[in-house]
Tab-separated table of C-alpha atoms in Angstrom:
chain	number	residue	atom	x	y	z
A	1	MET	CA	0.000	0.000	0.000
A	2	SER	CA	1.445	3.345	-1.045
A	3	ALA	CA	0.706	6.778	0.418
A	4	ILE	CA	1.343	8.300	-3.000
A	5	PRO	CA	0.053	7.236	-6.433
A	6	LEU	CA	1.879	4.364	-8.079
A	7	THR	CA	3.535	4.876	-11.429
A	8	ASN	CA	2.978	2.456	-14.283
A	9	ALA	CA	6.459	1.059	-13.658
A	10	GLN	CA	5.566	0.345	-10.022
A	11	LEU	CA	2.292	-1.257	-11.075
A	12	PHE	CA	4.148	-3.478	-13.525
A	13	SER	CA	6.538	-4.545	-10.779
A	14	ALA	CA	3.617	-5.509	-8.510
A	15	ALA	CA	1.400	-7.150	-11.131
A	16	PRO	CA	2.825	-7.630	-14.643
A	17	SER	CA	-0.493	-9.081	-15.855
A	18	ILE	CA	-1.964	-5.561	-15.760
A	19	PHE	CA	0.153	-4.768	-18.803
A	20	ALA	CA	-0.627	-7.817	-20.940
A	21	LYS	CA	-0.846	-6.752	-24.577
A	22	MET	CA	-2.896	-9.724	-25.728
A	23	PRO	CA	-5.163	-12.342	-24.132
A	24	ILE	CA	-4.116	-15.868	-23.297
A	25	GLU	CA	-3.852	-18.186	-26.289
A	26	GLY	CA	-7.017	-20.057	-27.226
A	27	VAL	CA	-9.697	-17.438	-26.536
A	28	SER	CA	-12.627	-17.347	-28.949
A	29	ASN	CA	-13.214	-14.691	-31.584
A	30	GLN	CA	-16.086	-13.391	-29.441
A	31	TYR	CA	-13.665	-12.455	-26.654
A	32	ALA	CA	-12.903	-8.744	-26.705
A	33	PHE	CA	-9.496	-8.176	-25.140
A	34	VAL	CA	-9.522	-5.400	-22.539
A	35	PRO	CA	-5.958	-4.508	-21.553
A	36	THR	CA	-6.139	-3.284	-17.979
A	37	PHE	CA	-3.387	-0.733	-18.481
A	38	SER	CA	-5.567	1.013	-21.067
A	39	VAL	CA	-8.040	2.149	-18.382
A	40	LEU	CA	-5.496	3.515	-15.902
A	41	ASP	CA	-5.669	7.002	-17.390
A	42	THR	CA	-9.478	6.832	-17.350
A	43	PHE	CA	-9.356	6.407	-13.574
A	44	ARG	CA	-6.713	9.109	-13.228
A	45	SER	CA	-8.788	11.512	-15.312
A	46	ALA	CA	-11.712	10.825	-12.965
A	47	GLY	CA	-9.501	11.802	-10.008
A	48	TYR	CA	-8.677	8.284	-8.766
A	49	TYR	CA	-5.107	7.064	-8.593
A	50	PRO	CA	-3.673	3.551	-8.092
A	51	ILE	CA	-2.183	2.950	-4.638
A	52	MET	CA	-2.025	-0.866	-4.540
A	53	ALA	CA	-1.842	-3.696	-7.046
A	54	GLY	CA	-1.473	-7.454	-6.970
A	55	GLU	CA	-2.142	-10.585	-8.958
A	56	THR	CA	-3.029	-14.190	-8.234
A	57	LYS	CA	-0.314	-16.803	-8.178
A	58	ALA	CA	-0.408	-18.655	-11.486
A	59	ARG	CA	-0.563	-22.403	-10.836
A	60	ASN	CA	-0.228	-23.139	-14.529
A	61	LYS	CA	2.778	-21.594	-16.267
A	62	ASP	CA	0.580	-20.869	-19.302
A	63	ASN	CA	-1.387	-18.400	-17.154
A	64	ILE	CA	1.638	-16.335	-16.172
A	65	GLY	CA	1.107	-12.782	-17.348
A	66	TYR	CA	-2.634	-13.278	-17.917
A	67	GLN	CA	-3.936	-14.135	-14.428
A	68	LYS	CA	-6.477	-12.235	-12.365
A	69	HIS	CA	-5.193	-8.968	-10.941
A	70	ILE	CA	-6.450	-6.250	-8.626
A	71	ILE	CA	-5.864	-2.502	-8.382
A	72	GLN	CA	-6.987	-0.226	-5.550
A	73	PHE	CA	-7.673	3.417	-6.444
A	74	ARG	CA	-7.983	6.398	-4.071
A	75	SER	CA	-9.280	9.889	-4.782
A	76	LEU	CA	-6.855	12.781	-5.149
A	77	ASP	CA	-8.672	14.636	-2.340
A	78	ASN	CA	-7.911	11.824	0.097
A	79	LEU	CA	-4.354	11.351	-1.128
A	80	LEU	CA	-3.629	15.005	-0.386
A	81	ARG	CA	-4.814	14.525	3.229
A	82	PRO	CA	-3.538	11.048	4.147
A	83	ASP	CA	-4.129	11.304	7.910
A	84	ALA	CA	-7.269	13.427	7.947
A	85	GLN	CA	-9.718	10.575	8.424
A	86	GLU	CA	-10.046	7.181	10.085
A	87	GLY	CA	-10.507	5.585	6.693
A	88	TYR	CA	-11.253	6.213	3.047
A	89	ALA	CA	-13.720	5.075	0.420
A	90	ASP	CA	-11.773	3.551	-2.460
A	91	ILE	CA	-12.459	1.851	-5.776
A	92	VAL	CA	-11.248	-1.689	-6.430
A	93	LEU	CA	-10.773	-2.999	-9.964
A	94	THR	CA	-10.316	-6.678	-10.823
A	95	ASN	CA	-9.739	-8.125	-14.275
A	96	SER	CA	-7.979	-10.993	-16.017
A	97	HIS	CA	-6.780	-11.866	-19.490
A	98	ASN	CA	-7.354	-15.626	-19.275
A	99	ARG	CA	-11.186	-15.749	-19.393
A	100	THR	CA	-11.510	-16.254	-15.614
A	101	SER	CA	-12.977	-12.835	-14.844
A	102	SER	CA	-14.938	-10.008	-16.336
A	103	PHE	CA	-13.874	-6.408	-15.754
A	104	ILE	CA	-15.210	-5.666	-12.241
A	105	VAL	CA	-15.393	-2.359	-10.361
A	106	ASP	CA	-16.242	-2.531	-6.641
A	107	LEU	CA	-16.642	-0.094	-3.769
A	108	ALA	CA	-14.318	-0.553	-0.782
A	109	TYR	CA	-13.431	1.091	2.524
A	110	PHE	CA	-9.842	1.226	3.730
A	111	ARG	CA	-9.294	1.628	7.468
A	112	ILE	CA	-6.007	3.405	8.187
A	113	VAL	CA	-5.288	2.188	11.737
A	114	CYS	CA	-5.059	-1.482	10.793
A	115	ALA	CA	-4.568	-1.221	7.013
A	116	ASN	CA	-7.701	-3.323	6.463
A	117	MET	CA	-9.660	-3.074	3.221
A	118	LEU	CA	-13.363	-3.855	3.522
A	119	VAL	CA	-15.041	-4.639	0.203
A	120	VAL	CA	-18.810	-4.200	0.179
A	121	PRO	CA	-21.188	-6.671	-1.519
A	122	SER	CA	-22.884	-5.787	-4.789
A	123	HIS	CA	-26.448	-6.074	-3.479
A	124	THR	CA	-25.709	-3.408	-0.867
A	125	PHE	CA	-24.316	-0.516	-2.850
A	126	SER	CA	-22.755	-0.699	-6.278
A	127	HIS	CA	-20.882	-3.289	-8.285
A	128	HIS	CA	-20.103	-3.144	-11.981
A	129	SER	CA	-19.229	-6.256	-13.915
A	130	ILE	CA	-18.352	-5.343	-17.485
A	131	VAL	CA	-18.088	-8.281	-19.876
A	132	HIS	CA	-15.269	-8.152	-22.373
A	133	ALA	CA	-17.574	-8.475	-25.383
A	134	GLY	CA	-18.644	-5.017	-26.508
A	135	PHE	CA	-16.315	-3.309	-24.045
A	136	ASN	CA	-15.535	0.386	-24.411
A	137	LEU	CA	-14.033	3.055	-22.150
A	138	SER	CA	-17.361	4.857	-21.722
A	139	LYS	CA	-18.541	1.853	-19.699
A	140	VAL	CA	-15.601	2.365	-17.345
A	141	ASP	CA	-16.543	6.031	-16.931
A	142	THR	CA	-20.098	4.998	-16.089
A	143	ALA	CA	-18.885	2.408	-13.580
A	144	ILE	CA	-16.638	4.928	-11.812
A	145	LYS	CA	-19.418	7.516	-11.585
A	146	GLU	CA	-21.958	5.043	-10.249
A	147	VAL	CA	-19.624	3.475	-7.698
A	148	THR	CA	-18.471	6.857	-6.384
A	149	SER	CA	-22.078	8.047	-6.111
A	150	TYR	CA	-22.631	5.363	-3.455
A	151	MET	CA	-19.705	6.446	-1.274
A	152	PRO	CA	-21.811	8.746	0.980
A	153	ARG	CA	-24.255	5.886	1.589
A	154	MET	CA	-21.429	3.581	2.558
A	155	GLN	CA	-20.147	6.173	5.035
A	156	GLN	CA	-23.643	6.438	6.528
A	157	GLU	CA	-23.728	2.667	6.935
A	158	ILE	CA	-20.385	2.729	8.733
A	159	GLU	CA	-21.611	5.476	11.073
A	160	LYS	CA	-24.611	3.278	11.868
A	161	PHE	CA	-22.289	0.390	12.702
A	162	LYS	CA	-20.353	2.691	15.038
A	163	SER	CA	-23.522	3.701	16.889
A	164	ILE	CA	-24.587	0.120	17.681
A	165	GLU	CA	-23.278	-1.539	20.849
A	166	LEU	CA	-23.108	-5.325	20.994
A	167	SER	CA	-23.569	-7.459	24.090
A	168	GLN	CA	-21.129	-10.285	24.812
A	169	LEU	CA	-23.664	-12.743	23.409
A	170	GLU	CA	-24.069	-10.706	20.219
A	171	GLN	CA	-20.306	-10.402	19.776
A	172	HIS	CA	-19.973	-14.164	20.132
A	173	SER	CA	-22.789	-14.763	17.627
A	174	LEU	CA	-21.166	-12.487	15.053
A	175	ALA	CA	-17.787	-14.157	15.546
A	176	LYS	CA	-19.407	-17.592	15.236
A	177	ALA	CA	-20.982	-16.562	11.929
A	178	ALA	CA	-17.558	-15.385	10.748
A	179	VAL	CA	-16.042	-18.746	11.706
A	180	ASP	CA	-18.662	-20.424	9.507
A	181	ILE	CA	-17.768	-18.082	6.639
A	182	ARG	CA	-14.029	-18.667	6.920
A	183	PHE	CA	-13.703	-22.307	8.012
A	184	ASP	CA	-15.193	-25.716	7.235
A	185	ARG	CA	-16.740	-26.541	10.608
A	186	GLU	CA	-16.725	-30.274	9.830
A	187	ILE	CA	-12.941	-30.152	9.626
A	188	HIS	CA	-11.894	-27.161	11.708
A	189	ASP	CA	-12.781	-26.644	15.363
A	190	VAL	CA	-12.362	-22.924	16.064
A	191	ASP	CA	-13.465	-21.057	19.184
A	192	PRO	CA	-15.228	-17.845	18.010
A	193	SER	CA	-13.451	-15.921	20.780
A	194	GLU	CA	-10.269	-16.323	18.712
A	195	LEU	CA	-11.722	-13.783	16.289
A	196	LEU	CA	-12.580	-11.277	19.023
A	197	LYS	CA	-9.070	-10.697	20.342
A	198	VAL	CA	-8.143	-7.015	20.626
A	199	GLN	CA	-5.052	-6.158	18.594
A	200	ARG	CA	-4.880	-2.423	19.338
A	201	GLN	CA	-6.319	0.180	21.695
A	202	GLU	CA	-8.595	1.621	19.005
A	203	ASP	CA	-10.456	-1.693	18.846
A	204	GLU	CA	-11.344	-2.066	22.524
A	205	SER	CA	-14.943	-0.837	22.277
A	206	ALA	CA	-17.969	-3.084	21.822
A	207	SER	CA	-19.440	-1.227	18.848
A	208	LEU	CA	-20.559	-3.257	15.852
A	209	TRP	CA	-17.997	-1.406	13.746
A	210	THR	CA	-15.144	-2.301	16.093
A	211	ILE	CA	-16.174	-5.945	16.417
A	212	PHE	CA	-16.555	-6.124	12.633
A	213	ASN	CA	-12.984	-4.899	12.198
A	214	ARG	CA	-11.585	-7.291	14.805
A	215	VAL	CA	-13.270	-10.249	13.139
A	216	GLN	CA	-12.402	-9.179	9.602
A	217	GLU	CA	-8.752	-8.695	10.462
A	218	ALA	CA	-8.589	-12.131	12.092
A	219	ILE	CA	-10.087	-14.051	9.176
A	220	ILE	CA	-8.150	-12.184	6.469
A	221	ARG	CA	-4.752	-11.825	8.139
A	222	GLY	CA	-4.687	-15.263	9.713
A	223	GLY	CA	-3.206	-16.318	13.025
A	224	VAL	CA	-6.465	-17.876	14.252
A	225	LYS	CA	-5.782	-20.998	16.305
A	226	GLY	CA	-7.939	-24.118	16.231
A	227	ASN	CA	-7.871	-27.896	16.013
A	228	ASN	CA	-8.307	-30.301	13.131
A	229	ARG	CA	-11.267	-32.509	14.055
A	230	ALA	CA	-9.963	-35.478	12.065
A	231	THR	CA	-6.408	-35.534	13.397
A	232	GLY	CA	-6.841	-33.662	16.661
A	233	ARG	CA	-3.821	-31.583	15.781
A	234	PRO	CA	-3.714	-27.832	16.411
A	235	PHE	CA	-3.430	-25.435	13.485
A	236	THR	CA	-2.985	-21.719	12.904
A	237	SER	CA	-4.823	-20.157	9.978
A	238	LYS	CA	-2.836	-18.576	7.177
A	239	PRO	CA	-3.470	-15.125	5.687
A	240	ILE	CA	-5.934	-14.956	2.801
A	241	THR	CA	-3.848	-13.902	-0.171
A	242	ALA	CA	-5.955	-15.110	-3.112
A	243	ILE	CA	-7.915	-12.259	-4.700
A	244	ASP	CA	-11.175	-14.189	-5.138
A	245	ALA	CA	-11.154	-15.583	-1.600
A	246	ASN	CA	-10.348	-12.188	-0.092
A	247	LEU	CA	-13.170	-10.429	-1.919
A	248	LYS	CA	-15.657	-13.241	-1.228
A	249	LEU	CA	-14.933	-13.347	2.513
A	250	ASN	CA	-15.048	-9.558	2.773
A	251	LYS	CA	-18.414	-9.318	1.057
A	252	GLU	CA	-19.996	-12.180	3.006
A	253	LEU	CA	-18.816	-10.729	6.300
A	254	PHE	CA	-20.080	-7.243	5.401
A	255	SER	CA	-23.506	-8.716	4.602
A	256	THR	CA	-23.549	-10.539	7.951
A	257	VAL	CA	-22.689	-7.339	9.811
A	258	GLN	CA	-25.480	-5.528	7.981
A	259	MET	CA	-27.922	-8.216	9.102
A	260	MET	CA	-26.803	-7.689	12.699
A	261	ALA	CA	-27.270	-3.930	12.286
A	262	ASP	CA	-30.783	-4.440	10.914
A	263	LEU	CA	-31.677	-6.682	13.850
A	264	LYS	CA	-30.433	-4.021	16.269
A	265	THR	CA	-32.304	-1.067	14.773
A	266	PRO	CA	-35.177	0.330	16.902
A	267	SER	CA	-37.837	-0.420	14.272
A	268	ARG	CA	-36.974	-4.114	14.467
A	269	LEU	CA	-37.147	-4.116	18.241
A	270	MET	CA	-40.580	-2.518	18.527
A	271	VAL	CA	-43.324	-4.775	19.781
A	272	ALA	CA	-46.405	-4.818	17.563
């Protein structure tokens, strides 16, 4: 993660697949190649600059240089004031050149204190999946405008999370749901309290927002201890580094937290 915009050379160093000049061999004539590097200036012109990039590890050598990749963009306003807020609304772009992904633009929130990126699910705010067939840059412009239009709503949702206090039972229930999202309960025996450990002073409160961040950090960064039910041996979870798994876990957890928030709103608690 960079505090200043990344140059194209830095992006290439982090994820060479961004700069593929042709798709993987064997794609059909219907496949319209969308070189990711061609849209970088579209984002920059819209006031969003790349600050992070990565790509999946290619298991097949034929996929090297074409695999799925991710770029995180931040607005110029926020880049000019890097410590002015607790976190920032960013745009996340994923794409591939091997037919495994369409061109996807998501809304995300990056929390400064723990360097956690929370990606929101498509049914909540905005998510643009642009198929390669019939692709043009105007569709990217539209995606950027729509995603950024939802940023105030996302901030309102976060403020709601901050205003909700969770009891010990509710914290445990949320952590248990996160265990189900992250682990196969038939194989892995994990105490939900493992996900509730406080890593820093800023995360000591019992707000839904704080508990959300504790749990999210635990399942994404790893270090969660448990036991293998089949062997009885202890294990420690590894960080989630795969792009698809990271985005999937983030979105499922965000949806679960929203459900908890809905259950805690006064209108839900009123007796008919």
